Short mmCIF file of C-alpha atoms in Angstrom, two decimals:
data_model
loop_
_atom_site.label_atom_id
_atom_site.label_comp_id
_atom_site.label_asym_id
_atom_site.label_seq_id
_atom_site.Cartn_x
_atom_site.Cartn_y
_atom_site.Cartn_z
CA MET A 1 0.00 0.00 0.00
CA ASP A 2 1.19 3.52 -0.82
CA THR A 3 1.85 5.27 2.52
CA LYS A 4 2.61 8.76 1.20
CA SER A 5 -0.95 9.75 2.07
CA GLN A 6 -1.33 10.47 5.77
CA LEU A 7 -5.02 9.54 5.62
CA PHE A 8 -4.16 6.05 4.43
CA ARG A 9 -1.52 5.30 7.05
CA SER A 10 -2.47 2.57 9.50
CA ILE A 11 -3.13 3.34 13.16
CA ALA A 12 -2.68 1.05 16.15
CA LEU A 13 -4.69 1.44 19.37
CA ARG A 14 -3.71 -1.18 21.91
CA SER A 15 -3.57 -4.48 19.98
CA VAL A 16 -5.99 -3.35 17.27
CA THR A 17 -4.64 -1.89 14.03
CA ALA A 18 -6.83 -0.12 11.47
CA ARG A 19 -5.63 -0.05 7.87
CA ASN A 20 -6.26 3.68 7.54
CA ARG A 21 -7.50 6.75 9.43
CA ILE A 22 -11.06 6.62 8.06
CA MET A 23 -13.83 5.68 10.49
CA VAL A 24 -17.47 5.08 9.63
CA SER A 25 -19.35 6.98 12.31
CA PRO A 26 -22.22 5.31 14.17
CA MET A 27 -25.28 6.28 12.11
CA CYS A 28 -28.77 5.43 13.35
CA GLN A 29 -30.91 3.63 10.77
CA TYR A 30 -34.07 3.42 12.92
CA SER A 31 -34.80 0.09 11.27
CA ALA A 32 -34.39 -2.58 13.97
CA THR A 33 -37.18 -4.78 15.34
CA ASP A 34 -37.07 -5.22 19.13
CA GLY A 35 -33.52 -3.92 19.00
CA VAL A 36 -32.37 -6.70 16.65
CA ALA A 37 -30.22 -5.94 13.60
CA SER A 38 -31.71 -6.97 10.27
CA ASP A 39 -30.44 -7.56 6.73
CA TRP A 40 -30.62 -3.78 6.27
CA HIS A 41 -28.03 -3.26 9.00
CA PHE A 42 -25.87 -6.03 7.57
CA GLN A 43 -25.74 -4.54 4.09
CA ASN A 44 -25.30 -1.02 5.44
CA LEU A 45 -22.21 -1.87 7.47
CA ALA A 46 -20.87 -4.59 5.19
CA SER A 47 -20.77 -2.27 2.19
CA ARG A 48 -18.73 0.33 4.10
CA ALA A 49 -16.20 -2.35 5.10
CA VAL A 50 -16.00 -3.54 1.48
CA GLY A 51 -15.63 0.12 0.50
CA GLY A 52 -12.29 0.41 2.25
CA ALA A 53 -12.97 2.14 5.59
CA GLY A 54 -10.41 1.35 8.25
CA THR A 55 -12.91 1.22 11.11
CA VAL A 56 -16.64 0.55 10.85
CA PHE A 57 -18.86 1.36 13.81
CA VAL A 58 -22.32 -0.06 14.38
CA GLU A 59 -24.87 2.64 15.09
CA MET A 60 -25.89 3.81 18.59
CA THR A 61 -26.75 0.52 20.30
CA ASN A 62 -28.66 0.82 23.54
CA VAL A 63 -28.12 -1.00 26.81
CA GLU A 64 -31.81 -1.29 27.64
CA ALA A 65 -35.15 -0.96 25.84
CA ARG A 66 -36.04 2.41 27.38
CA GLY A 67 -32.67 3.73 26.24
CA ARG A 68 -33.71 3.67 22.58
CA ILE A 69 -34.41 6.92 20.76
CA THR A 70 -37.13 5.24 18.70
CA ALA A 71 -38.78 1.84 18.66
CA GLY A 72 -36.61 1.12 15.62
CA CYS A 73 -33.29 1.66 17.39
CA MET A 74 -30.70 -1.03 18.07
CA GLY A 75 -30.10 -2.80 21.35
CA LEU A 76 -27.66 -5.13 23.03
CA TRP A 77 -29.52 -6.22 26.16
CA ASN A 78 -30.18 -9.83 25.10
CA ASP A 79 -28.44 -12.69 23.31
CA THR A 80 -30.68 -12.56 20.22
CA GLN A 81 -29.40 -9.05 19.57
CA ARG A 82 -25.84 -10.20 20.24
CA ASP A 83 -26.06 -13.03 17.72
CA ALA A 84 -27.43 -10.78 14.97
CA LEU A 85 -24.57 -8.35 15.56
CA ALA A 86 -21.99 -11.16 15.59
CA ARG A 87 -22.79 -11.86 11.92
CA ILE A 88 -22.05 -8.22 11.09
CA ALA A 89 -18.82 -8.15 13.12
CA ARG A 90 -17.54 -11.30 11.41
CA PHE A 91 -18.12 -9.94 7.91
CA VAL A 92 -16.70 -6.47 8.63
CA LYS A 93 -13.52 -8.03 10.02
CA ALA A 94 -13.27 -10.46 7.10
CA GLN A 95 -13.06 -7.44 4.77
CA GLY A 96 -10.06 -6.09 6.66
CA ALA A 97 -11.83 -3.41 8.70
CA VAL A 98 -11.97 -2.98 12.47
CA ALA A 99 -15.47 -3.79 13.75
CA GLY A 100 -16.63 -1.31 16.40
CA ILE A 101 -19.87 -0.76 18.26
CA GLN A 102 -21.22 2.32 20.02
CA LEU A 103 -22.98 1.66 23.33
CA ALA A 104 -25.47 4.21 24.57
CA HIS A 105 -28.63 5.24 26.38
CA ALA A 106 -30.82 8.00 24.98
CA GLY A 107 -32.00 9.25 28.39
CA ARG A 108 -34.44 12.16 28.10
CA LYS A 109 -34.27 12.11 24.28
CA ALA A 110 -35.81 8.62 24.11
CA SER A 111 -39.31 7.46 23.16
CA VAL A 112 -39.90 9.47 19.99
CA THR A 113 -41.02 8.60 16.48
CA ARG A 114 -38.53 8.00 13.67
CA PRO A 115 -37.14 11.16 12.03
CA TRP A 116 -39.13 10.57 8.84
CA GLU A 117 -42.23 10.23 11.04
CA GLY A 118 -41.62 13.62 12.62
CA GLY A 119 -39.41 12.77 15.62
CA LYS A 120 -42.23 13.59 18.04
CA GLU A 121 -42.94 12.11 21.46
CA LEU A 122 -44.36 8.60 21.37
CA THR A 123 -47.65 8.47 23.25
CA PRO A 124 -48.52 5.47 25.45
CA ALA A 125 -51.02 4.44 22.78
CA GLN A 126 -48.16 4.41 20.26
CA GLY A 127 -46.03 2.26 22.54
CA GLY A 128 -44.14 5.08 24.23
CA TRP A 129 -42.25 4.51 27.48
CA THR A 130 -41.09 6.41 30.56
CA ILE A 131 -37.86 8.33 29.99
CA ILE A 132 -35.12 8.94 32.55
CA ALA A 133 -32.47 11.60 33.09
CA PRO A 134 -30.17 12.97 35.79
CA SER A 135 -32.75 15.66 36.53
CA ALA A 136 -36.45 16.17 35.84
CA VAL A 137 -35.64 18.73 33.14
CA PRO A 138 -37.21 18.27 29.69
CA PHE A 139 -35.07 18.51 26.56
CA GLY A 140 -36.96 21.62 25.51
CA GLU A 141 -40.28 23.39 25.55
CA GLY A 142 -43.08 20.99 24.68
CA TYR A 143 -40.98 17.90 25.43
CA PRO A 144 -41.91 15.41 28.19
CA VAL A 145 -40.46 15.75 31.67
CA PRO A 146 -38.14 12.82 32.38
CA GLN A 147 -38.11 10.84 35.59
CA GLU A 148 -35.13 11.84 37.74
CA MET A 149 -32.82 8.88 38.32
CA ASP A 150 -32.25 7.82 41.90
CA THR A 151 -28.93 6.25 42.90
CA ALA A 152 -30.32 2.73 42.51
CA THR A 153 -31.35 3.50 38.92
CA ILE A 154 -27.93 4.99 38.22
CA ALA A 155 -26.23 1.83 39.51
CA ASP A 156 -28.60 -0.32 37.44
CA ILE A 157 -27.78 1.55 34.21
CA VAL A 158 -24.06 1.31 34.94
CA SER A 159 -24.42 -2.46 35.33
CA LYS A 160 -26.33 -2.62 32.04
CA PHE A 161 -23.43 -0.96 30.24
CA ALA A 162 -21.23 -3.75 31.62
CA ALA A 163 -23.67 -6.44 30.45
CA SER A 164 -23.85 -4.96 26.95
CA THR A 165 -20.06 -4.79 26.86
CA ARG A 166 -19.86 -8.49 27.66
CA ARG A 167 -22.19 -9.22 24.75
CA ALA A 168 -20.16 -6.95 22.47
CA ARG A 169 -17.07 -8.94 23.40
CA GLU A 170 -18.88 -12.22 22.77
CA ALA A 171 -20.09 -10.92 19.39
CA GLY A 172 -16.49 -10.37 18.31
CA PHE A 173 -16.17 -6.60 18.19
CA ASP A 174 -12.70 -5.04 18.42
CA ALA A 175 -13.58 -1.54 19.60
CA ILE A 176 -16.27 0.08 21.73
CA GLU A 177 -17.34 3.70 21.74
CA LEU A 178 -19.39 5.16 24.58
CA HIS A 179 -21.89 7.76 23.39
CA GLY A 180 -21.31 10.66 25.75
CA ALA A 181 -22.52 13.34 23.33
CA HIS A 182 -25.60 15.01 21.84
CA GLY A 183 -27.71 15.28 24.97
CA TYR A 184 -28.18 11.56 25.48
CA LEU A 185 -27.87 10.09 28.97
CA ILE A 186 -24.12 10.35 29.61
CA SER A 187 -24.02 13.78 27.98
CA SER A 188 -26.93 15.00 30.09
CA PHE A 189 -24.98 14.15 33.24
CA LEU A 190 -21.95 16.11 31.98
CA SER A 191 -23.78 19.32 31.08
CA PRO A 192 -24.88 21.79 33.77
CA ILE A 193 -27.79 22.70 31.49
CA SER A 194 -29.39 19.29 31.93
CA ASN A 195 -27.84 18.18 35.23
CA ARG A 196 -29.36 20.07 38.17
CA ARG A 197 -28.62 17.46 40.83
CA THR A 198 -27.34 18.37 44.27
CA ASP A 199 -25.95 14.95 45.22
CA ARG A 200 -22.62 13.34 44.29
CA TYR A 201 -23.67 13.16 40.62
CA GLY A 202 -24.37 16.87 40.20
CA GLY A 203 -23.01 20.33 40.90
CA GLY A 204 -19.29 20.69 40.24
CA PHE A 205 -17.28 19.23 37.37
CA GLU A 206 -16.00 16.23 39.35
CA ASN A 207 -19.54 15.23 40.30
CA ARG A 208 -20.99 15.69 36.82
CA ILE A 209 -18.34 13.43 35.24
CA ARG A 210 -18.83 10.73 37.91
CA PHE A 211 -21.50 8.79 35.98
CA LEU A 212 -19.29 8.60 32.88
CA LEU A 213 -16.32 7.44 34.94
CA GLU A 214 -18.44 4.73 36.58
CA VAL A 215 -19.65 3.59 33.16
CA ILE A 216 -16.07 3.47 31.89
CA ASP A 217 -15.01 1.35 34.87
CA ALA A 218 -17.95 -1.00 34.31
CA VAL A 219 -17.19 -1.32 30.60
CA ARG A 220 -13.51 -1.99 31.22
CA SER A 221 -14.47 -4.72 33.72
CA GLU A 222 -15.91 -6.67 30.76
CA TRP A 223 -13.75 -5.37 27.91
CA PRO A 224 -10.33 -6.92 27.17
CA ASN A 225 -7.40 -4.77 28.19
CA ASP A 226 -5.87 -5.17 24.74
CA LYS A 227 -8.87 -3.66 22.94
CA PRO A 228 -9.51 0.09 22.60
CA LEU A 229 -12.29 2.13 24.15
CA PHE A 230 -13.46 5.41 22.58
CA VAL A 231 -15.68 8.08 24.13
CA ARG A 232 -17.72 10.47 22.00
CA ILE A 233 -18.40 13.81 23.66
CA SER A 234 -20.06 17.09 22.77
CA CYS A 235 -17.07 19.40 23.12
CA THR A 236 -19.40 22.36 23.61
CA ASP A 237 -23.13 22.82 24.20
CA TRP A 238 -23.00 25.98 22.06
CA MET A 239 -24.78 27.76 24.91
CA GLU A 240 -23.80 30.20 27.61
CA ASP A 241 -23.19 28.54 31.01
CA GLY A 242 -23.11 25.12 29.36
CA TRP A 243 -20.41 22.50 28.87
CA ASP A 244 -17.56 24.00 26.85
CA LEU A 245 -14.19 23.21 25.30
CA GLU A 246 -12.32 23.90 28.53
CA SER A 247 -14.51 21.33 30.27
CA SER A 248 -13.84 18.89 27.44
CA VAL A 249 -10.08 19.34 27.66
CA LYS A 250 -10.25 18.83 31.42
CA LEU A 251 -12.33 15.67 30.98
CA ALA A 252 -9.94 14.36 28.33
CA GLN A 253 -7.04 14.92 30.72
CA VAL A 254 -8.88 12.91 33.39
CA LEU A 255 -9.58 10.10 30.92
CA LYS A 256 -6.00 10.09 29.67
CA SER A 257 -4.61 9.82 33.19
CA GLY A 258 -7.08 7.04 34.01
CA GLY A 259 -5.57 4.90 31.26
CA LYS A 260 -8.84 3.22 30.27
CA VAL A 261 -9.87 5.39 27.29
CA ASP A 262 -7.90 5.50 24.05
CA LEU A 263 -9.61 8.09 21.86
CA ILE A 264 -12.00 11.05 22.18
CA ASP A 265 -14.51 11.37 19.32
CA CYS A 266 -14.99 15.13 19.18
CA SER A 267 -18.52 16.20 18.29
CA SER A 268 -20.67 18.97 19.78
CA GLY A 269 -24.17 20.17 20.66
CA GLY A 270 -27.43 18.31 21.09
CA VAL A 271 -28.08 19.12 24.75
CA ASP A 272 -30.62 21.89 24.20
CA PRO A 273 -32.58 22.98 21.10
CA ARG A 274 -31.73 26.63 21.88
CA GLN A 275 -28.11 26.03 20.86
CA LYS A 276 -26.56 28.38 18.31
CA VAL A 277 -24.33 26.47 15.91
CA ASN A 278 -22.48 27.89 12.92
CA ALA A 279 -21.87 24.69 10.97
CA PHE A 280 -19.53 24.45 8.00
CA PRO A 281 -17.05 21.84 6.72
CA GLY A 282 -14.46 21.26 9.43
CA TYR A 283 -16.17 23.44 12.04
CA GLN A 284 -15.49 20.92 14.83
CA VAL A 285 -11.87 20.18 13.91
CA PRO A 286 -10.51 22.81 16.36
CA PHE A 287 -12.05 20.76 19.17
CA SER A 288 -10.18 17.59 18.21
CA ALA A 289 -6.98 19.60 17.71
CA ALA A 290 -7.22 21.27 21.13
CA ILE A 291 -7.99 18.07 22.99
CA ARG A 292 -5.27 16.15 21.18
CA SER A 293 -2.58 18.72 21.92
CA ARG A 294 -3.63 19.68 25.46
CA ALA A 295 -4.63 16.26 26.83
CA GLY A 296 -2.18 14.11 24.89
CA ILE A 297 -4.87 11.65 23.86
CA ALA A 298 -5.86 10.45 20.39
CA THR A 299 -8.87 12.18 18.85
CA GLY A 300 -11.36 11.77 16.05
CA ALA A 301 -12.45 14.76 13.95
CA VAL A 302 -16.05 14.84 12.81
CA GLY A 303 -18.48 17.24 11.17
CA MET A 304 -19.23 17.83 7.49
CA ILE A 305 -15.88 16.43 6.37
CA SER A 306 -16.32 15.05 2.87
CA ALA A 307 -13.43 16.31 0.72
CA PRO A 308 -10.46 13.91 0.61
CA GLU A 309 -8.06 16.87 0.62
CA MET A 310 -9.57 18.24 3.85
CA ALA A 311 -9.40 14.84 5.52
CA GLU A 312 -5.77 14.44 4.44
CA LYS A 313 -4.80 17.87 5.78
CA ILE A 314 -6.46 17.27 9.17
CA ILE A 315 -4.38 14.13 9.69
CA ALA A 316 -1.20 15.63 8.19
CA ASP A 317 -1.48 18.69 10.45
CA GLU A 318 -1.92 16.43 13.49
CA GLN A 319 -5.32 17.90 14.33
CA ALA A 320 -6.80 14.42 14.77
CA ASP A 321 -5.87 10.75 14.53
CA LEU A 322 -9.07 9.57 12.84
CA ILE A 323 -11.51 11.16 10.42
CA VAL A 324 -15.00 10.18 11.59
CA MET A 325 -17.50 10.40 8.74
CA ALA A 326 -21.26 9.93 8.61
CA ARG A 327 -23.18 11.67 5.85
CA ALA A 328 -20.34 11.28 3.36
CA PHE A 329 -20.66 7.51 3.83
CA LEU A 330 -24.42 7.64 3.45
CA ASN A 331 -23.73 9.29 0.10
CA ASP A 332 -20.94 6.95 -0.96
CA PRO A 333 -20.11 3.60 0.72
CA TYR A 334 -16.89 3.48 -1.32
CA TRP A 335 -15.63 6.90 -0.29
CA PRO A 336 -12.18 5.58 0.75
CA MET A 337 -11.57 4.04 -2.69
CA HIS A 338 -12.48 7.29 -4.41
CA ALA A 339 -10.54 9.37 -1.87
CA ALA A 340 -7.43 7.27 -2.46
CA ARG A 341 -7.62 8.00 -6.16
CA ALA A 342 -8.03 11.75 -5.47
CA LEU A 343 -5.01 11.69 -3.15
CA LYS A 344 -2.97 9.50 -5.51
CA ALA A 345 -2.71 6.80 -2.87
CA LYS A 346 -2.70 3.21 -4.08
CA ILE A 347 -4.91 0.92 -2.03
CA PRO A 348 -6.16 -2.55 -2.94
CA TRP A 349 -9.71 -2.96 -4.16
CA PRO A 350 -11.69 -6.12 -3.42
CA SER A 351 -10.83 -8.66 -6.09
CA GLN A 352 -14.49 -8.91 -7.04
CA TYR A 353 -14.60 -5.16 -7.79
CA GLU A 354 -11.19 -4.65 -9.38
CA ARG A 355 -12.69 -4.52 -12.88
CA GLY A 356 -14.44 -1.31 -11.81
CA ASN A 357 -11.18 0.43 -10.90
CA ILE A 358 -10.87 2.09 -14.31
CA PHE A 359 -12.71 5.42 -13.98
#
């Protein structure tokens, strides 16, 4: 393989090596039945592995049924779900990609209809369920008030992250990402906008990160020491008096010193609909650059990155270690093959597709 391109250099995290710096971001498909992956999920993830991505992550996969955003979201709270995911992990790895899975809980943003159905609250008649959060603070005006979690509920959710991790290990995945971004459960503990608690899980920075740290400990208790663990965070809430980049750097420093987390996936927003975001290609790259340089931990850059030249420059300039892509992969499962051609990097195509490598 031609290694002149920085984007197509391999990367090793613990014992796991990815063939390049391109990661398929977890992308919800809202198409599962009872949390079980279907043929749709298989083809969706399989095609991205065939397409040359170095790391392919399964979408946000929830540790309990009430943690789903929609009734069509994925789960990993039983063995039927595990076995369906094992088929995906096997194929992704057979194509030379790293198979990853994102574990999550939607918290107060759960129990809504699918986006193409409006994304509105599911009523009890529609099969809706009780939602939980660190505090009884709704996501926004007109949204349901979540049930505040007591310490027993917190401990129960932490244990469910451990149980899902065990199943992820049994399914054959090589990397786990914890979804600590976008206003979902872990994120809502981190942000002072959504966390109004006065006990050991709320108030100051150390208390607000406690739930995440407990989840990390629980996950590591079931996850092999030689396999990497990522954490996705919202590096800023894009709101005054919210979580910000300084908080993110401080958290990354804590995670680096703890030695259990290998990479920070640097996203932003999602905690409150009043956020003010100026989005443009590469707008979140400064977050990954700051965390990488100030915390000394590997980072993933995400956010409207679609041009091969931009992805190459981000890696070459040491602003991130991985390029985490979502919509670009929805548009083109074979983005890495086409990016390699644009960057004049020679990478192997699947033998079955080599006849198409002429354009």
